[in-house]
Short mmCIF file of C-alpha atoms in Angstrom, two decimals:
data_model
loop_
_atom_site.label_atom_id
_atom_site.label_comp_id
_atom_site.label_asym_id
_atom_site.label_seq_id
_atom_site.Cartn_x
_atom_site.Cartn_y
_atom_site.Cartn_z
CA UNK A 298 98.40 72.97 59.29
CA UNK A 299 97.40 70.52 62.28
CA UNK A 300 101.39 71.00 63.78
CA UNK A 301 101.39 74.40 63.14
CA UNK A 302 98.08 74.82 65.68
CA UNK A 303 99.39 72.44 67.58
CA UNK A 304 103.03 74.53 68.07
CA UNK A 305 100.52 77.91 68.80
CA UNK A 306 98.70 76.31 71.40
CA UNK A 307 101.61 74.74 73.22
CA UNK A 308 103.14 78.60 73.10
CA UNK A 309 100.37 80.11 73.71
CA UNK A 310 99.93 82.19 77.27
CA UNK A 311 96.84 80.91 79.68
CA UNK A 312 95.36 83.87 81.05
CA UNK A 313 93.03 83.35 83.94
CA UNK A 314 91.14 86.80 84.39
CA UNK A 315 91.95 90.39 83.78
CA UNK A 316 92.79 92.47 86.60
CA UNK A 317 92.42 96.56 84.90
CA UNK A 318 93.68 96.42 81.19
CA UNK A 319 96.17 93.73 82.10
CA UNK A 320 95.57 89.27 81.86
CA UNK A 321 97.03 87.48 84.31
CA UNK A 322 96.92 83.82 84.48
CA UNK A 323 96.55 83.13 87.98
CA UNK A 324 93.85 80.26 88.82
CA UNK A 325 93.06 82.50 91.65
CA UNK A 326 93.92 86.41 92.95
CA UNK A 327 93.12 88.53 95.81
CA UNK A 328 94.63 92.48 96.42
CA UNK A 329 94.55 93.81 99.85
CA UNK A 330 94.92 97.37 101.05
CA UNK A 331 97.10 96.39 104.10
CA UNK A 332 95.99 99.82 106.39
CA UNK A 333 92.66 98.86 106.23
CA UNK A 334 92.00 95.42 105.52
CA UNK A 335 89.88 96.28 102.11
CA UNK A 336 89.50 94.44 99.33
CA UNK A 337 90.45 95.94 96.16
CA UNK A 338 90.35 93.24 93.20
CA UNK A 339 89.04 89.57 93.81
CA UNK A 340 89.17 86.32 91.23
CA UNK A 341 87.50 83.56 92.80
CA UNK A 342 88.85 84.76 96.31
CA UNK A 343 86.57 82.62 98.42
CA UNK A 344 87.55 79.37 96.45
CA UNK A 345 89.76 77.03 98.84
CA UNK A 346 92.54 75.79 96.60
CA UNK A 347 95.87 73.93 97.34
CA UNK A 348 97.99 76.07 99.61
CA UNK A 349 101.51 74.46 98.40
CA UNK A 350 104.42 76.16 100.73
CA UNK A 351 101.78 79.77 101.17
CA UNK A 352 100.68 77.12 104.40
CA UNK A 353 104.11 78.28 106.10
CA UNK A 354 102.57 81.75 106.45
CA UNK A 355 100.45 79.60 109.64
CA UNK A 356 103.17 77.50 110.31
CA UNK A 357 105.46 80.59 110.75
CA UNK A 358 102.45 82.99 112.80
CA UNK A 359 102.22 79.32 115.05
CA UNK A 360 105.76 79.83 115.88
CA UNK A 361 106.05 83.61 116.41
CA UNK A 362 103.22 83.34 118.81
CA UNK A 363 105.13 80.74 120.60
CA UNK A 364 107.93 83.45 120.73
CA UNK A 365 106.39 86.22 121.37
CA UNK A 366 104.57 84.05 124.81
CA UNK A 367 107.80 83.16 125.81
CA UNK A 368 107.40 79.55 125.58
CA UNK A 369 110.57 79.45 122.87
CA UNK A 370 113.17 81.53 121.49
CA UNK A 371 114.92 82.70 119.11
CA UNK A 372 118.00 81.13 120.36
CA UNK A 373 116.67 77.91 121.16
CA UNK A 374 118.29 74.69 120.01
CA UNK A 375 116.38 72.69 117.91
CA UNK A 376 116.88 68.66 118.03
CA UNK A 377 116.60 67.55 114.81
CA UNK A 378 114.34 64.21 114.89
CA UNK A 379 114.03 60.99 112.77
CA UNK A 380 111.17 63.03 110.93
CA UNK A 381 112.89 66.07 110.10
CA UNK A 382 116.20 64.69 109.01
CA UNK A 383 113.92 62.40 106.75
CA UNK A 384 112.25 65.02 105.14
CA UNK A 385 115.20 67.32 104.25
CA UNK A 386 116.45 64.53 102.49
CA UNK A 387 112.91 63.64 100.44
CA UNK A 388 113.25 64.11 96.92
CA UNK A 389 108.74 64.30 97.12
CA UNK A 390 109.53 67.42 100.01
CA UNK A 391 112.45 69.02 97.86
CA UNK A 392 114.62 71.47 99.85
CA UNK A 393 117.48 73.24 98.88
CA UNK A 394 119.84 72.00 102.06
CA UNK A 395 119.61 68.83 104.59
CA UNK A 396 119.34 69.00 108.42
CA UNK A 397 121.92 66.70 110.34
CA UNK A 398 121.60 64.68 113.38
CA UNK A 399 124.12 66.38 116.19
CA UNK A 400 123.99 69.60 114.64
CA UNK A 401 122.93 72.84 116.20
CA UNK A 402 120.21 74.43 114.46
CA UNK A 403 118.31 77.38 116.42
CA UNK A 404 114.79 78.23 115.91
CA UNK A 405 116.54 81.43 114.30
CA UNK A 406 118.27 80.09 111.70
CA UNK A 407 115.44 77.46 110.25
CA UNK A 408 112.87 80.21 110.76
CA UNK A 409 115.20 82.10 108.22
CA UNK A 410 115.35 78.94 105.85
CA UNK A 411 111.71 78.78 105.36
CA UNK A 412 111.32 82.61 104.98
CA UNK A 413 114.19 82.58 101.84
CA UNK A 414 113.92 79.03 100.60
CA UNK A 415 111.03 77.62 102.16
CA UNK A 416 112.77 74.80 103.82
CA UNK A 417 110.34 71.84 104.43
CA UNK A 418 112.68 69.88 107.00
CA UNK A 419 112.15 73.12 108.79
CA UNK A 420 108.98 73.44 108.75
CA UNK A 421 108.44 69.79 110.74
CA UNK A 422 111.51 70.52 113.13
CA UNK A 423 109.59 74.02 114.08
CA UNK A 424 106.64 72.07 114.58
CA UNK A 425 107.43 69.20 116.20
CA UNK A 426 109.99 71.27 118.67
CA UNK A 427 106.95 73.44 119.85
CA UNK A 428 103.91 71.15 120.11
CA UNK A 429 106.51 67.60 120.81
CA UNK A 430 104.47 66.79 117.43
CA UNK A 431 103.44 67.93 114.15
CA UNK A 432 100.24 66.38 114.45
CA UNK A 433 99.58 68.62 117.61
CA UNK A 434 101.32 71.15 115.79
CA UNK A 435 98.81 71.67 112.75
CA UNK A 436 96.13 71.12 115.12
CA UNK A 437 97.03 74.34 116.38
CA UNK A 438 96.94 75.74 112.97
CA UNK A 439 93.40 74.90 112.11
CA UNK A 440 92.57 76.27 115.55
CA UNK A 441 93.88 79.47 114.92
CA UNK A 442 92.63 79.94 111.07
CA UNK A 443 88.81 79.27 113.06
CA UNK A 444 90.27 82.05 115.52
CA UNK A 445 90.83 84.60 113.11
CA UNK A 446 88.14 84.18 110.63
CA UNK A 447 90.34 82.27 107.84
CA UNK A 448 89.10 80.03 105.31
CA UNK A 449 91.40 77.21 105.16
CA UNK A 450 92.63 73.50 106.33
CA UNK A 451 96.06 72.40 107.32
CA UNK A 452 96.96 68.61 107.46
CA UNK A 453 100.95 69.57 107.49
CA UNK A 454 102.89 72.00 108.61
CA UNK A 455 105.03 72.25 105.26
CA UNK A 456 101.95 72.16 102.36
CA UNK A 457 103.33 69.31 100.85
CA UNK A 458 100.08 67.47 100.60
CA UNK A 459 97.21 68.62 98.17
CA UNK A 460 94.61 68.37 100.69
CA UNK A 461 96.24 71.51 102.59
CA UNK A 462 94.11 74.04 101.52
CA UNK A 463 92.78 77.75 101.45
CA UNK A 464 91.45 80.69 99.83
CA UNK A 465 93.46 83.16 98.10
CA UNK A 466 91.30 85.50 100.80
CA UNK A 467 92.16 83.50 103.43
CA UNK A 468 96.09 84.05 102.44
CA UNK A 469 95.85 87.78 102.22
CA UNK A 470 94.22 88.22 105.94
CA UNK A 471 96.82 85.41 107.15
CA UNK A 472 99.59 87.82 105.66
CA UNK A 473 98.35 90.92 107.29
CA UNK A 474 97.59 89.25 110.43
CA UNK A 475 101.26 88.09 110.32
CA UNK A 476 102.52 91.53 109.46
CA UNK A 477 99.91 93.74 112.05
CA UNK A 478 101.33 90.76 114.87
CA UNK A 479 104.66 90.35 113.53
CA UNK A 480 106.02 93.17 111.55
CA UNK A 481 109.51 91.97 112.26
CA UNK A 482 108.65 89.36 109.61
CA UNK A 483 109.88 91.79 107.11
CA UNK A 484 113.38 92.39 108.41
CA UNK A 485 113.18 88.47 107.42
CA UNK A 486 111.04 88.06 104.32
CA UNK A 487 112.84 91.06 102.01
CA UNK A 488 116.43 88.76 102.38
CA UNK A 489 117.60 87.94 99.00
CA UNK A 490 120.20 84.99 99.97
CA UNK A 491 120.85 83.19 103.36
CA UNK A 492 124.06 81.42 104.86
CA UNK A 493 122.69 78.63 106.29
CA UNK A 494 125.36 75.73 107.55
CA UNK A 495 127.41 76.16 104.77
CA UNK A 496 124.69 76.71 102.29
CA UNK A 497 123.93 79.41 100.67
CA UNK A 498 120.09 79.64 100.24
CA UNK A 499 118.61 81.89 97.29
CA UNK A 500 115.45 83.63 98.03
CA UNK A 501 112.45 81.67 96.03
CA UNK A 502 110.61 85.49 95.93
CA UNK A 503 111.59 86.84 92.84
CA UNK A 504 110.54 90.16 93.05
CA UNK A 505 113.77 90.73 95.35
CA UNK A 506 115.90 89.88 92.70
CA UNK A 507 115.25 88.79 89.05
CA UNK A 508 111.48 89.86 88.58
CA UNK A 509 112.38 92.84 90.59
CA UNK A 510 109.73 95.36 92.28
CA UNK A 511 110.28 98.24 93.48
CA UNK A 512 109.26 98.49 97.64
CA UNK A 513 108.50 94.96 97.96
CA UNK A 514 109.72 92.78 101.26
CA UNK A 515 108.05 89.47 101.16
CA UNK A 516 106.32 87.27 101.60
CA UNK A 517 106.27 83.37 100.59
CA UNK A 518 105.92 81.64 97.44
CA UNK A 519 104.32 77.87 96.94
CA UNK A 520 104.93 75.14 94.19
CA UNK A 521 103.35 71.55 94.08
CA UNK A 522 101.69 70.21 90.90
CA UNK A 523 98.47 70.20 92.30
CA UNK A 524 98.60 73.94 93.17
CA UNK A 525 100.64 75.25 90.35
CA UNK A 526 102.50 78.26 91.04
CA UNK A 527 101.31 80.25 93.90
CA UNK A 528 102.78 83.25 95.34
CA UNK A 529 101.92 85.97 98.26
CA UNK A 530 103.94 89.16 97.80
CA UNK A 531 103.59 92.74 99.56
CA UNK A 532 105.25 95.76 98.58
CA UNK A 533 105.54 99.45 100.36
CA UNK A 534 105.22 103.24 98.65
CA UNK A 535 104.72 106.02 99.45
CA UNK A 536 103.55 104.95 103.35
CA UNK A 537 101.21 102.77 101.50
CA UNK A 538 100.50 98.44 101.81
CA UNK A 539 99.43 96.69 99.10
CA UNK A 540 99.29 92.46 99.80
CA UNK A 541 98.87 90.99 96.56
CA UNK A 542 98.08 86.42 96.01
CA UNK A 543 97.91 84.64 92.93
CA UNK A 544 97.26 81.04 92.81
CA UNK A 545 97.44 78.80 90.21
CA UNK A 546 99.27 80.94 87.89
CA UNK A 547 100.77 79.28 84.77
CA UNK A 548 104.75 79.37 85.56
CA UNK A 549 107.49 79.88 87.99
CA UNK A 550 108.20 83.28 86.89
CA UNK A 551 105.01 83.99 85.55
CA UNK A 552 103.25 84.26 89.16
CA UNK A 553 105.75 86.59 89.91
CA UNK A 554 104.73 88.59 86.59
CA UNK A 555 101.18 88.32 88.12
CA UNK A 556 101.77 89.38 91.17
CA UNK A 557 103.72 92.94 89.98
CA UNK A 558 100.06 93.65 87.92
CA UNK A 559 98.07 92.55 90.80
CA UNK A 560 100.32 95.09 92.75
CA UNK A 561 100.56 97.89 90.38
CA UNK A 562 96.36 97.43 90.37
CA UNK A 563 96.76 97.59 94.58
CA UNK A 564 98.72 100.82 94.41
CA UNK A 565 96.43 102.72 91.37
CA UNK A 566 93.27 102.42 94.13
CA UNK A 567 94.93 103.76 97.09
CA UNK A 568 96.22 106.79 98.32
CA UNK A 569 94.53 109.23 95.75
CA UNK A 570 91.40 111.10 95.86
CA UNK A 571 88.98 110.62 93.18
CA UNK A 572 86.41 112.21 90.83
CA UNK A 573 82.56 111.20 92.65
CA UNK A 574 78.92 112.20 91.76
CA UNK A 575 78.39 112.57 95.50
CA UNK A 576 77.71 116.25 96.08
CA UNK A 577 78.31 119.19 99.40
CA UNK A 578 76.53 122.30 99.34
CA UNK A 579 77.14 124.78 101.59
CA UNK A 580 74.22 127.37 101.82
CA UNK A 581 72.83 125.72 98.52
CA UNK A 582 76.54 126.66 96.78
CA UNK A 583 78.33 123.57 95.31
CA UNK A 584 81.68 123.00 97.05
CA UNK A 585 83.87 120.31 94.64
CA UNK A 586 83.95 117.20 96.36
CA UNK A 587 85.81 113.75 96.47
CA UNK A 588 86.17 110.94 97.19
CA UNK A 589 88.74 108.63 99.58
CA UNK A 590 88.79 105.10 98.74
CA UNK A 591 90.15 104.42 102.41
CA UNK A 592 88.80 101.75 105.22
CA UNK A 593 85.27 103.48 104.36
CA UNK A 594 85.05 106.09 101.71
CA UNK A 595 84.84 109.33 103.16
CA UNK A 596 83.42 112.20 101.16
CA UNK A 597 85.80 115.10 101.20
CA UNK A 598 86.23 118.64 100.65
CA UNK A 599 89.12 121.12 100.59
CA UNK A 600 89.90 123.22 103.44
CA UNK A 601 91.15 125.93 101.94
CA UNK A 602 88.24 126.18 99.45
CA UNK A 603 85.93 126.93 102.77
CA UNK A 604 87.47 130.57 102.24
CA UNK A 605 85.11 130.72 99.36
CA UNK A 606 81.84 129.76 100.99
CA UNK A 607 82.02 132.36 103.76
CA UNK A 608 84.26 130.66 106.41
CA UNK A 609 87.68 132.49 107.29
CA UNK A 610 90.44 129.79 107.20
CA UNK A 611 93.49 130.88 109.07
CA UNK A 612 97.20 128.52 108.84
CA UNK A 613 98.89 128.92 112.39
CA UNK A 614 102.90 127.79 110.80
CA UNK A 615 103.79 127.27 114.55
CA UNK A 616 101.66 124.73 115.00
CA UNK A 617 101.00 123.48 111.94
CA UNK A 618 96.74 123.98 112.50
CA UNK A 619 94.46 125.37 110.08
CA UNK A 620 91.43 126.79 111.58
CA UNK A 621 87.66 127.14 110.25
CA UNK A 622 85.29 129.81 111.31
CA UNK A 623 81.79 130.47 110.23
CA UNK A 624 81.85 134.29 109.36
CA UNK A 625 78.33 135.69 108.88
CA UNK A 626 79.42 139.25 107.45
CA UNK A 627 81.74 137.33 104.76
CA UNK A 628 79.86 136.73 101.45
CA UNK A 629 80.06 133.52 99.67
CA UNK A 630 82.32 133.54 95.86
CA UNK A 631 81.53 130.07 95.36
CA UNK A 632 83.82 128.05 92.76
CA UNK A 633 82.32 127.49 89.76
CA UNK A 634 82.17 123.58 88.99
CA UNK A 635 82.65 123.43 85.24
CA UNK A 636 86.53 122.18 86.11
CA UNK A 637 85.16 119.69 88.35
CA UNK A 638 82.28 118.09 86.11
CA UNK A 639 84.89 117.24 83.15
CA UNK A 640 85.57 114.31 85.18
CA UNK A 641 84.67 111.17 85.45
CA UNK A 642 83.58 109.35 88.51
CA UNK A 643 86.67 107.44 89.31
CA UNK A 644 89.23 110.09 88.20
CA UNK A 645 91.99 110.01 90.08
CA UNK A 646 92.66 113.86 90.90
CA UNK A 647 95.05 114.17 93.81
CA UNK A 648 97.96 111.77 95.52
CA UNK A 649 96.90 111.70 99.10
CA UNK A 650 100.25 111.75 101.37
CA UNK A 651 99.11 109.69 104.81
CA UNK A 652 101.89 111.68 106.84
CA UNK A 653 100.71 114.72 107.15
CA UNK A 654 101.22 116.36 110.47
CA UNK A 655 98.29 119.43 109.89
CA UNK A 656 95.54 120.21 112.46
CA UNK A 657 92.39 120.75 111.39
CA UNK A 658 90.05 122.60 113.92
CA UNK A 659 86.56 124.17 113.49
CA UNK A 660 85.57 127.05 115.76
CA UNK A 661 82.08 127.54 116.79
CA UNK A 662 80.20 128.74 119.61
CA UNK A 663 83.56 129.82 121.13
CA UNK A 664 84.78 126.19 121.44
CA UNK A 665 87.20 124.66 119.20
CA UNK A 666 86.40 120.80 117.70
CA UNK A 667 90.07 118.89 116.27
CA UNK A 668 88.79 116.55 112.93
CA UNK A 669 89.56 112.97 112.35
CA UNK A 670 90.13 112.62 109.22
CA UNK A 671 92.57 114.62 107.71
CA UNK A 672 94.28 114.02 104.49
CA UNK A 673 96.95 115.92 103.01
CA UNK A 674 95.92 116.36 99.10
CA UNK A 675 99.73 117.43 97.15
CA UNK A 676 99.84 120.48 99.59
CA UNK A 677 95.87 121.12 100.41
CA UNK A 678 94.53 119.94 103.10
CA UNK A 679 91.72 117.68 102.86
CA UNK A 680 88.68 117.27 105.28
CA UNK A 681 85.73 115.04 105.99
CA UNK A 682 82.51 116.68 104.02
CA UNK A 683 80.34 114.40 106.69
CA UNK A 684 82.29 115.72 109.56
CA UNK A 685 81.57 119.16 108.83
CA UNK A 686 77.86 118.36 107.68
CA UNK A 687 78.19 116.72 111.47
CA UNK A 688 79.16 120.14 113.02
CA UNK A 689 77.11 122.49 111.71
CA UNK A 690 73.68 120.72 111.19
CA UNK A 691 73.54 119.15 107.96
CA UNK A 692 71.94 116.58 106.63
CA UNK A 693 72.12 113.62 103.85
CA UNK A 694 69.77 113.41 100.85
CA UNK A 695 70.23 109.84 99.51
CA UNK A 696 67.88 110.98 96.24
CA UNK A 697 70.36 113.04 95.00
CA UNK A 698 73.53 111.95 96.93
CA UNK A 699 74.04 115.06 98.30
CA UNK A 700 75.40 116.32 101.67
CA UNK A 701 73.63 119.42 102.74
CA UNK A 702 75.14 122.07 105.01
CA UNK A 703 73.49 125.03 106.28
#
C-alpha cells in the first residue's frame, strides 16, 4: 500500500493555481493585454523570483538601445574574449554551440542565438562588446529596470546565477517595453531553427513547434534549478496582444502547457463586449448597454439602436460615417430589455473587431463632434455611452450605476 502511494505521488501533477476552469502549475503567472498594458490574471505577480535565461529580455532591450543610438550595429564584429569563449564551453552555462577565438561573429548573428537558443556565451560577448565589460554592462541593466518602473535585479547578463531576479510582472512590462521599442524583435523571436556557424540551433520556445500555438512569435524561455521552468510567450489574433509568464512551472514542456492556458485566458478577456449592470437611459428609456474591458472600461451603447430613442442615424457608404441627430418630432420605440437582462454580468455578447475604419459623428447645434472611441461590434457600430452622456448633458448616478441622458 505504502509503494503504491508512493508511485501516485511521484506521478502525480503539481498544480500551482487555477487560472479560469483550468490548473496550471506555474510557481508564478502574469497575463498582459499588450494594447493597453492591463492586467488580466495575476499569481503572485509582484513576487521577485529567479529570472533563469527570461534576464536576456534586458540583456537583449540593453543592446537594441545601443543599436537603435547608433553606438553599434547590426553588422558589427564581435571579438570574442577569454570570458566568452569560456563560457560557451561551461558545462554550469550550457549552450547548444561554442564561440571561437579568430572567428567572425556579428552582433547579428549572436543576437539571433540568444533569441532561438538562448546562447549564454552570447549573452557576455554582447555585453562585454558594448559596455568593454559585463560588469558595466548589467549595471546598465539595473539602471534601466529603475527607469522603467521594473521590479527586478540583474548580477549577469545571461541569468545563470540564482540571485538574478524578478517578478513575473516585472517580465511582462519588460516584454512589452521590448516589443512597443523594438517590434522588430518578432521578425527574430517567432524563428523555429537558426544556422549559426555550422550549427543548427533549435528554437527552445515550443509553442513554434512541438507545443504549437496558433499566432504566437516569441518570446524567451528560462531553465536553472533554482527557477524551474520559466517561460515568457506572446501570441497575436485577431489584431489582438496577449503576453503571457509562468515561472516556476513543474516541467520543460509543461510551462509551455501553462503558458497556452494562461494565453487562451488572455484572449477570452479581450476584444469582446460584455454583459454589465451599469445602465444608459435616454429620456428615462433604457438603452442596452455594455461593457469594453479595454485600457479603461468604457460603457457602451449601439449606434444604430439610437434610431429607437428618437435620434435619426444616417450611414454615408462614401465615407464610411454614421451620423447622430437629436430629432425632437421623432418619438421614442424604446427596446424592450427582457433579451438583455437574461445575462449575466460578464457575458461575453459581441467580438469587438479593433480595425474598423467607421466615423462616428454627432450633430448638434449645427456643428458636427467626431467620437473617440469607436468599436466595431460583428457589424454594429459601437459608441462611448459617457461620450454621448458628455454631449448632450448627462450625468452619472453612482447609487444606481446609471448614466443619465436627457
Amino acid at each position: 500500500m505504502c509503494i503504491i502511494l508512493c508511485i501516485v505521488i511521484t506521478f502525480s501533477t503539481v498544480y500551482g493555481a487555477k487560472v479560469g476552469n483550468e490548473d496550471i502549475s506555474s510557481g508564478g503567472a502574469y497575463v498582459m493585454d499588450f494594447d493597453s498594458g492591463k492586467v488580466l490574471y495575476s499569481y503572485k505577480g509582484n513576487e521577485k523570483m529567479t529570472a533563469a535565461s527570461l534576464t536576456k529580455l534586458m540583456t537583449m532591450y540593453i543592446v537594441y538601445e545601443k543599436i537603435k543610438e547608433g553606438q553599434i550595429s547590426y553588422t558589427g564584429v564581435v571579438p570574442i574574449t577569454k570570458n566568452a569563449y569560456t563560457a560557451s564551453r561551461d558545462s554550469n552555462l550550457v549552450g547548444h554551440a561554442v564561440l571561437n577565438y579568430g572567428e567572425k561573429y556579428t552582433v547579428d548573428e549572436l543576437i539571433n542565438s540568444i533569441w532561438v537558443s538562448s546562447l549564454n556565451a552570447a549573452a557576455i560577448a554582447l555585453a562585454e562588446y558594448t559596455y568593454k565589460s559585463e560588469a558595466k554592462f548589467v549595471n546598465a541593466m539595473n539602471e534601466k529596470c529603475a527607469a522603467l518602473g521594473i521590479d527586478a535585479h540583474f548580477v549577469s547578463s545571461h541569468g545563470v546565477e540564482s540571485t538574478n531576479k524578478i517578478t513575473p510582472e516585472g517580465v511582462a512590462k519588460l516584454a512589452r517595453r521590448l516589443i512597443l521599442d523594438f517590434p522588430e524583435i518578432l521578425n527574430k523571436t517567432k524563428m523555429k531553427s537558426y544556422k549559426f556557424h555550422g550549427t543548427t540551433l533549435e528554437a527552445t520556445n515550443k509553442l513554434l513547434s512541438t507545443v504549437y500555438y496558433d499566432g504566437a512569435d516569441g518570446l524567451k524561455t528560462g531553465t536553472t534549478n533554482a527557477a524551474g521552468y520559466c517561460f515568457c510567450g506572446t501570441a497575436q489574433k485577431n489584431g489582438r496582444r496577449i503576453i503571457a509568464v509562468t515561472m516556476k512551472s513543474q516541467s520543460a514542456n509543461g510551462r509551455f502547457y501553462d503558458c497556452t492556458k494562461l494565453l487562451n485566458y488572455g484572449f477570452d478577456k479581450i476584444g469582446y463586449a460584455f454583459a454589465t449592470d451599469i445602465k444608459t437611459f435616454i429620456d428615462g428609456s433604457e438603452v442596452p448597454t455594455f461593457i469594453y474591458d479595454g485600457e479603461k472600461d468604457i460603457p457602451l451603447i449601439i449606434c444604430e439602436d439610437l434610431s429607437c430613442y428618437g435620434f435619426d442615424v444616417t450611414y454615408d457608404h462614401s465615407s464610411r460615417e454614421l451620423t447622430i441627430e437629436k430629432n425632437a418630432e421623432k418619438a421614442a420605440q424604446p427596446i424592450p430589455m427582457d433579451y438583455y437582462r437574461q445575462f449575466k454580468t460578464g457575458t461575453k455578447l459581441y467580438r469587438i473587431n479593433n480595425l474598423s475604419n467607421i466615423k462616428v459623428s454627432v450633430i448638434k447645434d449645427g456643428g458636427k463632434i467626431s467620437l473617440s472611441d469607436v468599436k466595431d461590434f460583428n457589424g454594429y457600430v459601437g459608441i462611448s455611452a459617457d461620450e454621448i452622456a458628455g454631449i448632450y448633458g448627462g450625468i452619472w448616478d453612482g447609487a444606481s450605476k446609471s448614466i443619465k441622458i436627457g
